[in-house]
Amino acid sequence: MNFICEKNKLVEALSNVQKAVSQKSTIAALEGVLISTKENNLEICAYNTELGIKTFIPAKIKKGGKIVLNAHLFTDIIRKLPNDLAEIEISENLIAKITSGCSSFELIGIDASEFPSLPNVENADCIELPVVTLKSMIKQTIFAVADTDSKPVHTGTLFEIKEKNITLVSVDGYRLAMRTEKIKENMELRFVVPGKTLREVIRLLPDNEDNVKISAGMQHIVFYIGDYIVVSRLLDGEFLDYKSTIPEKSKFTVQVDTKNLIDSVERVSLLITDRLKSPVRCMFTNNRIHMSCITTIGKASDEIETKSDIKDEIEIAFNNKYMLDALKNSDCDEMLICLNGPLNPIKIMPKTGNSFLFLVLPVRVKPE
């Protein structure tokens, strides 16, 4: 096996697929990347049995073949090479000789037969979405994915496809994030993609007007993103019946400038730290919101103008981080906050349309 390729393109490809390399494994090949020659391209693949990433880059192929090389060391070597081109030659005893200019390295490889094959998603249902749409949908829901695995299925995002709509939903027990878009395909699908996978998908999504193809099988899903293919297992388990948690009607609706609300919450949150935790108290009155916070080091209060139909005062306390996560991911200038009382979830929606919906559960506090 012998090939020449551009150093920068190889470094970029290795850096991206490296996210699917196993950090610690009893199988040495899983800590490496599989390098294969395909006509005038190199195929570079990493797979940790849960997530796989594969890509292609152009190369001058002198002799075909395949080998597994330690991902981190090989990437570091290529990144430090002095010239724009790198030549890699693999001997029969699996020694990779890497040369560029006056620099030369030898790296012991692993037989490619020890690298597991990526899952083959056959007869899968497929949909296509614009890159910008999928990126926005993931961004507006992934922040609410559960961090802990007390219920593993909630460490992922639900994809629900029905009646030419695709809906993404994330929940973590304290909040809910939902985003819906129209699609061309008319099918019914429901599956849960791990949050770790979606973080890699959003990282690989380019800033262009291309489409992303998604193929969903019984146990795995494949994202086709430009020159990259991302394969992931799906999560098993019963996802929350999220529709039953969303209030159908609201007693009061508050229209607010998003930036003003973010700034206000951030100001009163200055006294809150990981060590000094305290909820933000939010008093909704006619056309105003008064916010306050008390910790052992002081007090803070702030007030902003709104448009509302509230006649009596309603006080709701909430976790500042959960509220800010929702507000900052709304991507709109003005929003609606829907209320049903001090112990009911806060529903956040766009001023017009219903593209997204966030729920933030209140914190029970004693009267001041």
mmCIF file of C-alpha atoms in Angstrom:
data_model
loop_
_atom_site.group_PDB
_atom_site.id
_atom_site.type_symbol
_atom_site.label_atom_id
_atom_site.label_comp_id
_atom_site.label_asym_id
_atom_site.label_seq_id
_atom_site.Cartn_x
_atom_site.Cartn_y
_atom_site.Cartn_z
ATOM 1 C CA MET A 1 0.000 0.000 0.000
ATOM 2 C CA ASN A 2 1.428 3.379 -1.016
ATOM 3 C CA PHE A 3 -0.202 6.798 -1.498
ATOM 4 C CA ILE A 4 0.437 10.542 -1.491
ATOM 5 C CA CYS A 5 -2.085 13.117 -0.298
ATOM 6 C CA GLU A 6 -2.383 16.694 0.903
ATOM 7 C CA LYS A 7 -1.420 17.052 4.545
ATOM 8 C CA ASN A 8 -4.163 19.556 5.434
ATOM 9 C CA LYS A 9 -6.973 17.489 3.921
ATOM 10 C CA LEU A 10 -5.714 14.379 5.722
ATOM 11 C CA VAL A 11 -5.487 16.242 9.045
ATOM 12 C CA GLU A 12 -9.021 17.612 8.654
ATOM 13 C CA ALA A 13 -10.425 14.173 7.824
ATOM 14 C CA LEU A 14 -8.577 12.478 10.683
ATOM 15 C CA SER A 15 -9.647 15.159 13.174
ATOM 16 C CA ASN A 16 -13.299 14.732 12.218
ATOM 17 C CA VAL A 17 -13.483 10.934 12.208
ATOM 18 C CA GLN A 18 -11.434 10.763 15.402
ATOM 19 C CA LYS A 19 -14.577 11.620 17.377
ATOM 20 C CA ALA A 20 -15.730 8.037 16.750
ATOM 21 C CA VAL A 21 -12.492 6.445 17.961
ATOM 22 C CA SER A 22 -12.767 4.372 21.119
ATOM 23 C CA GLN A 23 -10.775 5.960 23.970
ATOM 24 C CA LYS A 24 -10.143 2.704 25.795
ATOM 25 C CA SER A 25 -10.897 -0.688 24.328
ATOM 26 C CA THR A 26 -9.777 -4.266 24.679
ATOM 27 C CA ILE A 27 -9.795 -4.310 20.866
ATOM 28 C CA ALA A 28 -6.746 -2.321 19.731
ATOM 29 C CA ALA A 29 -8.205 -1.722 16.270
ATOM 30 C CA LEU A 30 -11.037 0.369 17.767
ATOM 31 C CA GLU A 31 -8.441 2.865 19.009
ATOM 32 C CA GLY A 32 -7.314 3.344 15.429
ATOM 33 C CA VAL A 33 -8.565 4.562 12.071
ATOM 34 C CA LEU A 34 -9.039 2.300 9.086
ATOM 35 C CA ILE A 35 -7.249 3.677 6.020
ATOM 36 C CA SER A 36 -8.341 2.161 2.696
ATOM 37 C CA THR A 37 -7.683 3.050 -0.930
ATOM 38 C CA LYS A 38 -10.656 3.476 -3.260
ATOM 39 C CA GLU A 39 -9.687 4.345 -6.865
ATOM 40 C CA ASN A 40 -8.289 7.898 -6.544
ATOM 41 C CA ASN A 41 -9.474 8.405 -2.984
ATOM 42 C CA LEU A 42 -8.597 7.474 0.548
ATOM 43 C CA GLU A 43 -11.392 6.151 2.723
ATOM 44 C CA ILE A 44 -10.844 7.013 6.394
ATOM 45 C CA CYS A 45 -13.074 5.376 8.995
ATOM 46 C CA ALA A 46 -13.398 5.258 12.785
ATOM 47 C CA TYR A 47 -15.902 3.146 14.723
ATOM 48 C CA ASN A 48 -16.383 2.537 18.452
ATOM 49 C CA THR A 49 -19.309 0.074 17.986
ATOM 50 C CA GLU A 50 -21.840 2.807 18.868
ATOM 51 C CA LEU A 51 -20.810 5.602 16.511
ATOM 52 C CA GLY A 52 -18.987 5.371 13.199
ATOM 53 C CA ILE A 53 -17.714 8.189 10.966
ATOM 54 C CA LYS A 54 -16.350 7.661 7.466
ATOM 55 C CA THR A 55 -15.062 10.106 4.864
ATOM 56 C CA PHE A 56 -13.156 10.279 1.596
ATOM 57 C CA ILE A 57 -10.316 12.527 0.434
ATOM 58 C CA PRO A 58 -8.488 12.650 -2.916
ATOM 59 C CA ALA A 59 -5.071 10.993 -3.085
ATOM 60 C CA LYS A 60 -2.506 9.722 -5.569
ATOM 61 C CA ILE A 61 -2.682 5.950 -5.158
ATOM 62 C CA LYS A 62 0.525 4.178 -6.097
ATOM 63 C CA LYS A 63 -0.484 0.829 -4.620
ATOM 64 C CA GLY A 64 -3.839 -0.110 -3.121
ATOM 65 C CA GLY A 65 -4.517 -1.672 0.267
ATOM 66 C CA LYS A 66 -5.830 -1.030 3.757
ATOM 67 C CA ILE A 67 -4.462 -0.778 7.293
ATOM 68 C CA VAL A 68 -5.446 0.376 10.787
ATOM 69 C CA LEU A 69 -3.225 3.016 12.448
ATOM 70 C CA ASN A 70 -3.413 4.443 15.959
ATOM 71 C CA ALA A 71 -5.731 7.417 15.523
ATOM 72 C CA HIS A 72 -4.235 9.952 17.918
ATOM 73 C CA LEU A 73 -0.587 9.264 17.132
ATOM 74 C CA PHE A 74 -1.126 9.139 13.371
ATOM 75 C CA THR A 75 -3.067 12.422 13.468
ATOM 76 C CA ASP A 76 -0.386 14.124 15.578
ATOM 77 C CA ILE A 77 2.342 12.957 13.184
ATOM 78 C CA ILE A 78 0.516 14.177 10.075
ATOM 79 C CA ARG A 79 -0.307 17.512 11.731
ATOM 80 C CA LYS A 80 3.402 18.160 12.491
ATOM 81 C CA LEU A 81 4.751 17.268 9.033
ATOM 82 C CA PRO A 82 6.727 20.138 7.468
ATOM 83 C CA ASN A 83 5.504 19.994 3.855
ATOM 84 C CA ASP A 84 2.101 20.240 2.171
ATOM 85 C CA LEU A 85 2.258 16.653 0.906
ATOM 86 C CA ALA A 86 2.571 13.445 2.887
ATOM 87 C CA GLU A 87 3.545 10.036 1.551
ATOM 88 C CA ILE A 88 2.551 6.868 3.413
ATOM 89 C CA GLU A 89 3.925 3.479 2.456
ATOM 90 C CA ILE A 90 2.826 0.279 4.189
ATOM 91 C CA SER A 91 5.190 -2.693 4.179
ATOM 92 C CA GLU A 92 4.109 -6.331 4.137
ATOM 93 C CA ASN A 93 4.785 -6.584 7.880
ATOM 94 C CA LEU A 94 2.353 -3.666 8.528
ATOM 95 C CA ILE A 95 4.934 -0.947 9.180
ATOM 96 C CA ALA A 96 3.693 2.441 7.985
ATOM 97 C CA LYS A 97 6.478 4.723 6.775
ATOM 98 C CA ILE A 98 5.362 8.359 6.784
ATOM 99 C CA THR A 99 7.531 10.902 4.988
ATOM 100 C CA SER A 100 7.287 14.609 4.239
ATOM 101 C CA GLY A 101 10.298 16.702 3.311
ATOM 102 C CA CYS A 102 13.138 15.774 5.634
ATOM 103 C CA SER A 103 10.810 14.227 8.232
ATOM 104 C CA SER A 104 10.274 10.480 8.442
ATOM 105 C CA PHE A 105 8.290 8.286 10.853
ATOM 106 C CA GLU A 106 7.593 4.604 11.185
ATOM 107 C CA LEU A 107 4.380 3.488 12.846
ATOM 108 C CA ILE A 108 3.327 -0.069 13.587
ATOM 109 C CA GLY A 109 -0.059 -0.814 12.081
ATOM 110 C CA ILE A 110 -2.821 -3.346 12.715
ATOM 111 C CA ASP A 111 -4.278 -5.746 10.182
ATOM 112 C CA ALA A 112 -7.440 -4.283 8.653
ATOM 113 C CA SER A 113 -9.291 -7.572 9.184
ATOM 114 C CA GLU A 114 -9.383 -6.792 12.928
ATOM 115 C CA PHE A 115 -11.428 -3.619 12.329
ATOM 116 C CA PRO A 116 -15.194 -4.274 12.655
ATOM 117 C CA SER A 117 -17.444 -3.480 9.710
ATOM 118 C CA LEU A 118 -19.864 -0.569 9.993
ATOM 119 C CA PRO A 119 -23.524 -1.616 10.319
ATOM 120 C CA ASN A 120 -25.279 -1.955 6.981
ATOM 121 C CA VAL A 121 -28.654 -0.195 7.059
ATOM 122 C CA GLU A 122 -30.523 -2.025 4.317
ATOM 123 C CA ASN A 123 -34.093 -1.356 3.184
ATOM 124 C CA ALA A 124 -34.114 1.760 5.363
ATOM 125 C CA ASP A 125 -36.625 4.581 5.176
ATOM 126 C CA CYS A 126 -35.002 7.772 3.862
ATOM 127 C CA ILE A 127 -35.746 11.467 4.163
ATOM 128 C CA GLU A 128 -33.876 14.570 3.032
ATOM 129 C CA LEU A 129 -33.562 17.884 4.832
ATOM 130 C CA PRO A 130 -31.701 21.086 3.994
ATOM 131 C CA VAL A 131 -28.473 21.371 5.999
ATOM 132 C CA VAL A 132 -29.572 24.664 7.546
ATOM 133 C CA THR A 133 -32.881 23.142 8.684
ATOM 134 C CA LEU A 134 -31.367 20.067 10.331
ATOM 135 C CA LYS A 135 -28.668 22.151 12.013
ATOM 136 C CA SER A 136 -31.278 24.528 13.420
ATOM 137 C CA MET A 137 -33.534 21.678 14.601
ATOM 138 C CA ILE A 138 -30.726 19.916 16.448
ATOM 139 C CA LYS A 139 -29.450 23.163 17.959
ATOM 140 C CA GLN A 140 -32.896 24.052 19.307
ATOM 141 C CA THR A 141 -33.450 20.676 20.991
ATOM 142 C CA ILE A 142 -30.131 19.134 21.983
ATOM 143 C CA PHE A 143 -29.661 21.401 24.996
ATOM 144 C CA ALA A 144 -32.546 19.594 26.736
ATOM 145 C CA VAL A 145 -31.119 16.072 26.295
ATOM 146 C CA ALA A 146 -30.606 14.311 29.643
ATOM 147 C CA ASP A 147 -26.992 14.051 30.858
ATOM 148 C CA THR A 148 -27.530 11.068 33.132
ATOM 149 C CA ASP A 149 -28.588 7.614 32.072
ATOM 150 C CA SER A 150 -31.199 6.916 34.770
ATOM 151 C CA LYS A 151 -33.464 6.469 31.752
ATOM 152 C CA PRO A 152 -31.033 5.938 28.846
ATOM 153 C CA VAL A 153 -33.591 6.681 26.115
ATOM 154 C CA HIS A 154 -33.759 10.299 27.336
ATOM 155 C CA THR A 155 -30.032 10.787 26.660
ATOM 156 C CA GLY A 156 -31.133 11.061 23.035
ATOM 157 C CA THR A 157 -33.530 13.095 20.898
ATOM 158 C CA LEU A 158 -36.782 11.656 19.598
ATOM 159 C CA PHE A 159 -37.309 11.920 15.824
ATOM 160 C CA GLU A 160 -40.996 11.637 14.961
ATOM 161 C CA ILE A 161 -42.008 11.692 11.309
ATOM 162 C CA LYS A 162 -45.689 11.807 10.477
ATOM 163 C CA GLU A 163 -48.073 13.513 8.038
ATOM 164 C CA LYS A 164 -45.221 15.207 6.129
ATOM 165 C CA ASN A 165 -43.825 16.711 9.343
ATOM 166 C CA ILE A 166 -40.643 15.937 11.221
ATOM 167 C CA THR A 167 -40.543 16.719 14.948
ATOM 168 C CA LEU A 168 -37.495 16.552 17.218
ATOM 169 C CA VAL A 169 -38.083 16.318 20.987
ATOM 170 C CA SER A 170 -35.621 16.289 23.905
ATOM 171 C CA VAL A 171 -36.468 15.962 27.603
ATOM 172 C CA ASP A 172 -34.430 15.679 30.786
ATOM 173 C CA GLY A 173 -37.013 15.709 33.574
ATOM 174 C CA TYR A 174 -36.794 19.481 34.126
ATOM 175 C CA ARG A 175 -37.492 20.838 30.652
ATOM 176 C CA LEU A 176 -38.648 19.947 27.171
ATOM 177 C CA ALA A 177 -37.547 21.248 23.774
ATOM 178 C CA MET A 178 -39.489 20.557 20.593
ATOM 179 C CA ARG A 179 -38.974 21.666 16.998
ATOM 180 C CA THR A 180 -41.154 20.848 13.963
ATOM 181 C CA GLU A 181 -40.616 21.290 10.224
ATOM 182 C CA LYS A 182 -42.402 20.296 7.023
ATOM 183 C CA ILE A 183 -40.892 17.591 4.797
ATOM 184 C CA LYS A 184 -41.734 16.176 1.362
ATOM 185 C CA GLU A 185 -41.787 12.524 2.397
ATOM 186 C CA ASN A 186 -45.065 11.042 3.580
ATOM 187 C CA MET A 187 -44.229 8.256 6.034
ATOM 188 C CA GLU A 188 -44.472 7.333 9.690
ATOM 189 C CA LEU A 189 -41.235 6.831 11.630
ATOM 190 C CA ARG A 190 -40.249 7.138 15.277
ATOM 191 C CA PHE A 191 -36.730 6.615 16.637
ATOM 192 C CA VAL A 192 -34.331 8.081 19.216
ATOM 193 C CA VAL A 193 -30.835 9.248 18.227
ATOM 194 C CA PRO A 194 -28.152 9.518 20.974
ATOM 195 C CA GLY A 195 -27.254 13.071 21.945
ATOM 196 C CA LYS A 196 -23.548 12.243 21.436
ATOM 197 C CA THR A 197 -24.272 11.353 17.818
ATOM 198 C CA LEU A 198 -26.217 14.553 17.173
ATOM 199 C CA ARG A 199 -23.388 16.661 18.614
ATOM 200 C CA GLU A 200 -21.068 15.127 16.037
ATOM 201 C CA VAL A 201 -23.638 15.547 13.267
ATOM 202 C CA ILE A 202 -24.111 19.254 13.980
ATOM 203 C CA ARG A 203 -20.332 19.691 14.087
ATOM 204 C CA LEU A 204 -19.982 18.160 10.606
ATOM 205 C CA LEU A 205 -22.904 20.014 9.018
ATOM 206 C CA PRO A 206 -21.496 22.663 6.648
ATOM 207 C CA ASP A 207 -22.784 26.196 6.162
ATOM 208 C CA ASN A 208 -24.307 25.734 2.729
ATOM 209 C CA GLU A 209 -27.610 25.007 1.007
ATOM 210 C CA ASP A 210 -26.998 21.292 0.447
ATOM 211 C CA ASN A 211 -29.337 18.572 1.637
ATOM 212 C CA VAL A 212 -28.665 15.910 4.251
ATOM 213 C CA LYS A 213 -29.930 12.400 3.596
ATOM 214 C CA ILE A 214 -31.058 10.407 6.645
ATOM 215 C CA SER A 215 -31.611 6.641 6.477
ATOM 216 C CA ALA A 216 -33.222 5.024 9.526
ATOM 217 C CA GLY A 217 -33.231 1.266 10.078
ATOM 218 C CA MET A 218 -34.461 -0.863 12.964
ATOM 219 C CA GLN A 219 -31.332 -0.441 15.101
ATOM 220 C CA HIS A 220 -29.124 2.093 13.322
ATOM 221 C CA ILE A 221 -29.314 5.429 11.546
ATOM 222 C CA VAL A 222 -27.085 6.885 8.829
ATOM 223 C CA PHE A 223 -26.512 10.595 8.092
ATOM 224 C CA TYR A 224 -25.008 11.418 4.686
ATOM 225 C CA ILE A 225 -23.323 14.819 5.099
ATOM 226 C CA GLY A 226 -21.288 15.909 2.098
ATOM 227 C CA ASP A 227 -18.152 13.726 2.053
ATOM 228 C CA TYR A 228 -18.973 12.280 5.483
ATOM 229 C CA ILE A 229 -21.092 9.303 6.499
ATOM 230 C CA VAL A 230 -22.156 9.068 10.151
ATOM 231 C CA VAL A 231 -23.542 5.746 11.391
ATOM 232 C CA SER A 232 -25.034 5.423 14.857
ATOM 233 C CA ARG A 233 -26.982 2.930 16.886
ATOM 234 C CA LEU A 234 -30.449 4.019 17.978
ATOM 235 C CA LEU A 235 -31.561 4.079 21.605
ATOM 236 C CA ASP A 236 -34.066 1.535 22.886
ATOM 237 C CA GLY A 237 -36.783 2.242 25.435
ATOM 238 C CA GLU A 238 -40.094 4.014 25.889
ATOM 239 C CA PHE A 239 -39.687 7.749 25.290
ATOM 240 C CA LEU A 240 -41.789 10.134 27.373
ATOM 241 C CA ASP A 241 -45.330 10.750 26.119
ATOM 242 C CA TYR A 242 -44.362 14.357 25.560
ATOM 243 C CA LYS A 243 -47.716 15.463 24.135
ATOM 244 C CA SER A 244 -49.436 14.807 27.458
ATOM 245 C CA THR A 245 -46.971 17.126 29.245
ATOM 246 C CA ILE A 246 -47.679 20.155 27.031
ATOM 247 C CA PRO A 247 -50.532 22.336 28.304
ATOM 248 C CA GLU A 248 -53.207 22.674 25.625
ATOM 249 C CA LYS A 249 -54.421 26.041 26.884
ATOM 250 C CA SER A 250 -52.847 28.876 28.854
ATOM 251 C CA LYS A 251 -54.512 31.275 31.258
ATOM 252 C CA PHE A 252 -52.097 34.105 30.506
ATOM 253 C CA THR A 253 -49.805 35.020 27.610
ATOM 254 C CA VAL A 254 -46.854 37.395 27.861
ATOM 255 C CA GLN A 255 -45.180 38.875 24.776
ATOM 256 C CA VAL A 256 -41.578 39.813 25.458
ATOM 257 C CA ASP A 257 -38.449 40.991 23.663
ATOM 258 C CA THR A 258 -36.098 37.995 23.736
ATOM 259 C CA LYS A 259 -32.840 39.916 24.147
ATOM 260 C CA ASN A 260 -34.256 42.083 26.948
ATOM 261 C CA LEU A 261 -35.388 38.987 28.835
ATOM 262 C CA ILE A 262 -32.036 37.231 28.375
ATOM 263 C CA ASP A 263 -30.153 40.299 29.593
ATOM 264 C CA SER A 264 -32.411 40.625 32.615
ATOM 265 C CA VAL A 265 -32.099 36.969 33.647
ATOM 266 C CA GLU A 266 -28.318 37.171 33.220
ATOM 267 C CA ARG A 267 -28.123 40.259 35.415
ATOM 268 C CA VAL A 268 -29.986 38.748 38.355
ATOM 269 C CA SER A 269 -28.025 35.502 37.858
ATOM 270 C CA LEU A 270 -24.700 37.169 38.631
ATOM 271 C CA LEU A 271 -25.080 36.141 42.284
ATOM 272 C CA ILE A 272 -25.656 32.482 41.368
ATOM 273 C CA THR A 273 -22.699 30.090 41.130
ATOM 274 C CA ASP A 274 -22.206 26.331 41.218
ATOM 275 C CA ARG A 275 -21.597 26.713 44.966
ATOM 276 C CA LEU A 276 -24.246 29.366 45.599
ATOM 277 C CA LYS A 277 -27.360 28.036 43.912
ATOM 278 C CA SER A 278 -30.652 29.871 44.067
ATOM 279 C CA PRO A 279 -33.721 30.109 41.832
ATOM 280 C CA VAL A 280 -34.671 33.294 40.030
ATOM 281 C CA ARG A 281 -38.038 34.599 41.226
ATOM 282 C CA CYS A 282 -40.129 36.019 38.425
ATOM 283 C CA MET A 283 -43.142 38.231 39.204
ATOM 284 C CA PHE A 284 -45.421 38.648 36.202
ATOM 285 C CA THR A 285 -47.705 41.684 36.362
ATOM 286 C CA ASN A 286 -49.612 43.739 33.810
ATOM 287 C CA ASN A 287 -47.054 44.588 31.098
ATOM 288 C CA ARG A 288 -44.008 44.045 33.335
ATOM 289 C CA ILE A 289 -41.798 41.252 34.663
ATOM 290 C CA HIS A 290 -39.916 41.817 37.902
ATOM 291 C CA MET A 291 -37.045 39.392 38.594
ATOM 292 C CA SER A 292 -35.085 38.877 41.784
ATOM 293 C CA CYS A 293 -32.521 36.558 43.302
ATOM 294 C CA ILE A 294 -31.147 36.146 46.833
ATOM 295 C CA THR A 295 -28.013 34.213 47.826
ATOM 296 C CA THR A 296 -25.774 34.315 50.888
ATOM 297 C CA ILE A 297 -23.622 37.003 49.254
ATOM 298 C CA GLY A 298 -26.361 39.466 48.313
ATOM 299 C CA LYS A 299 -29.531 40.355 46.442
ATOM 300 C CA ALA A 300 -30.315 41.308 42.865
ATOM 301 C CA SER A 301 -33.450 42.577 41.145
ATOM 302 C CA ASP A 302 -34.385 43.756 37.684
ATOM 303 C CA GLU A 303 -37.471 44.652 35.674
ATOM 304 C CA ILE A 304 -38.455 44.683 32.001
ATOM 305 C CA GLU A 305 -41.514 45.772 30.031
ATOM 306 C CA THR A 306 -43.801 43.271 28.296
ATOM 307 C CA LYS A 307 -47.211 43.016 26.670
ATOM 308 C CA SER A 308 -49.554 40.797 28.643
ATOM 309 C CA ASP A 309 -53.131 40.129 29.675
ATOM 310 C CA ILE A 310 -52.235 39.536 33.331
ATOM 311 C CA LYS A 311 -54.373 41.390 35.844
ATOM 312 C CA ASP A 312 -53.195 39.874 39.127
ATOM 313 C CA GLU A 313 -49.586 39.119 40.069
ATOM 314 C CA ILE A 314 -48.190 35.658 39.281
ATOM 315 C CA GLU A 315 -44.888 34.629 40.847
ATOM 316 C CA ILE A 316 -42.900 31.778 39.341
ATOM 317 C CA ALA A 317 -39.392 30.678 40.324
ATOM 318 C CA PHE A 318 -37.111 28.850 37.920
ATOM 319 C CA ASN A 319 -33.597 27.522 37.429
ATOM 320 C CA ASN A 320 -31.696 30.317 35.687
ATOM 321 C CA LYS A 321 -29.632 27.960 33.507
ATOM 322 C CA TYR A 322 -32.657 26.076 32.216
ATOM 323 C CA MET A 323 -34.431 29.298 31.369
ATOM 324 C CA LEU A 324 -31.393 30.825 29.653
ATOM 325 C CA ASP A 325 -30.815 27.676 27.598
ATOM 326 C CA ALA A 326 -34.340 27.941 26.243
ATOM 327 C CA LEU A 327 -34.205 31.689 25.622
ATOM 328 C CA LYS A 328 -30.827 31.610 23.858
ATOM 329 C CA ASN A 329 -31.911 28.781 21.555
ATOM 330 C CA SER A 330 -35.153 30.432 20.497
ATOM 331 C CA ASP A 331 -33.534 32.291 17.575
ATOM 332 C CA CYS A 332 -36.312 34.887 17.447
ATOM 333 C CA ASP A 333 -36.560 38.565 18.359
ATOM 334 C CA GLU A 334 -39.849 38.281 20.229
ATOM 335 C CA MET A 335 -41.496 35.338 21.960
ATOM 336 C CA LEU A 336 -44.560 34.332 23.880
ATOM 337 C CA ILE A 337 -44.435 33.033 27.463
ATOM 338 C CA CYS A 338 -47.574 31.099 28.355
ATOM 339 C CA LEU A 339 -48.526 30.686 32.024
ATOM 340 C CA ASN A 340 -51.037 28.636 33.991
ATOM 341 C CA GLY A 341 -49.917 29.401 37.539
ATOM 342 C CA PRO A 342 -46.899 29.334 39.886
ATOM 343 C CA LEU A 343 -46.513 25.527 39.892
ATOM 344 C CA ASN A 344 -47.216 24.847 36.224
ATOM 345 C CA PRO A 345 -44.560 24.638 33.498
ATOM 346 C CA ILE A 346 -43.611 27.805 31.627
ATOM 347 C CA LYS A 347 -44.338 27.367 27.911
ATOM 348 C CA ILE A 348 -42.151 29.369 25.518
ATOM 349 C CA MET A 349 -43.154 29.769 21.864
ATOM 350 C CA PRO A 350 -42.377 32.052 18.914
ATOM 351 C CA LYS A 351 -44.564 35.148 18.541
ATOM 352 C CA THR A 352 -45.881 33.765 15.255
ATOM 353 C CA GLY A 353 -46.072 30.171 14.099
ATOM 354 C CA ASN A 354 -45.292 27.048 16.080
ATOM 355 C CA SER A 355 -41.865 25.973 14.809
ATOM 356 C CA PHE A 356 -40.543 25.446 18.352
ATOM 357 C CA LEU A 357 -41.875 24.925 21.853
ATOM 358 C CA PHE A 358 -39.920 24.895 25.114
ATOM 359 C CA LEU A 359 -41.191 23.880 28.555
ATOM 360 C CA VAL A 360 -39.351 24.843 31.728
ATOM 361 C CA LEU A 361 -40.559 23.404 35.025
ATOM 362 C CA PRO A 362 -40.871 25.853 37.928
ATOM 363 C CA VAL A 363 -39.016 25.579 41.229
ATOM 364 C CA ARG A 364 -41.125 25.422 44.371
ATOM 365 C CA VAL A 365 -40.076 28.216 46.795
ATOM 366 C CA LYS A 366 -41.303 29.606 50.085
ATOM 367 C CA PRO A 367 -42.933 33.056 50.076
ATOM 368 C CA GLU A 368 -40.450 35.844 50.788
#
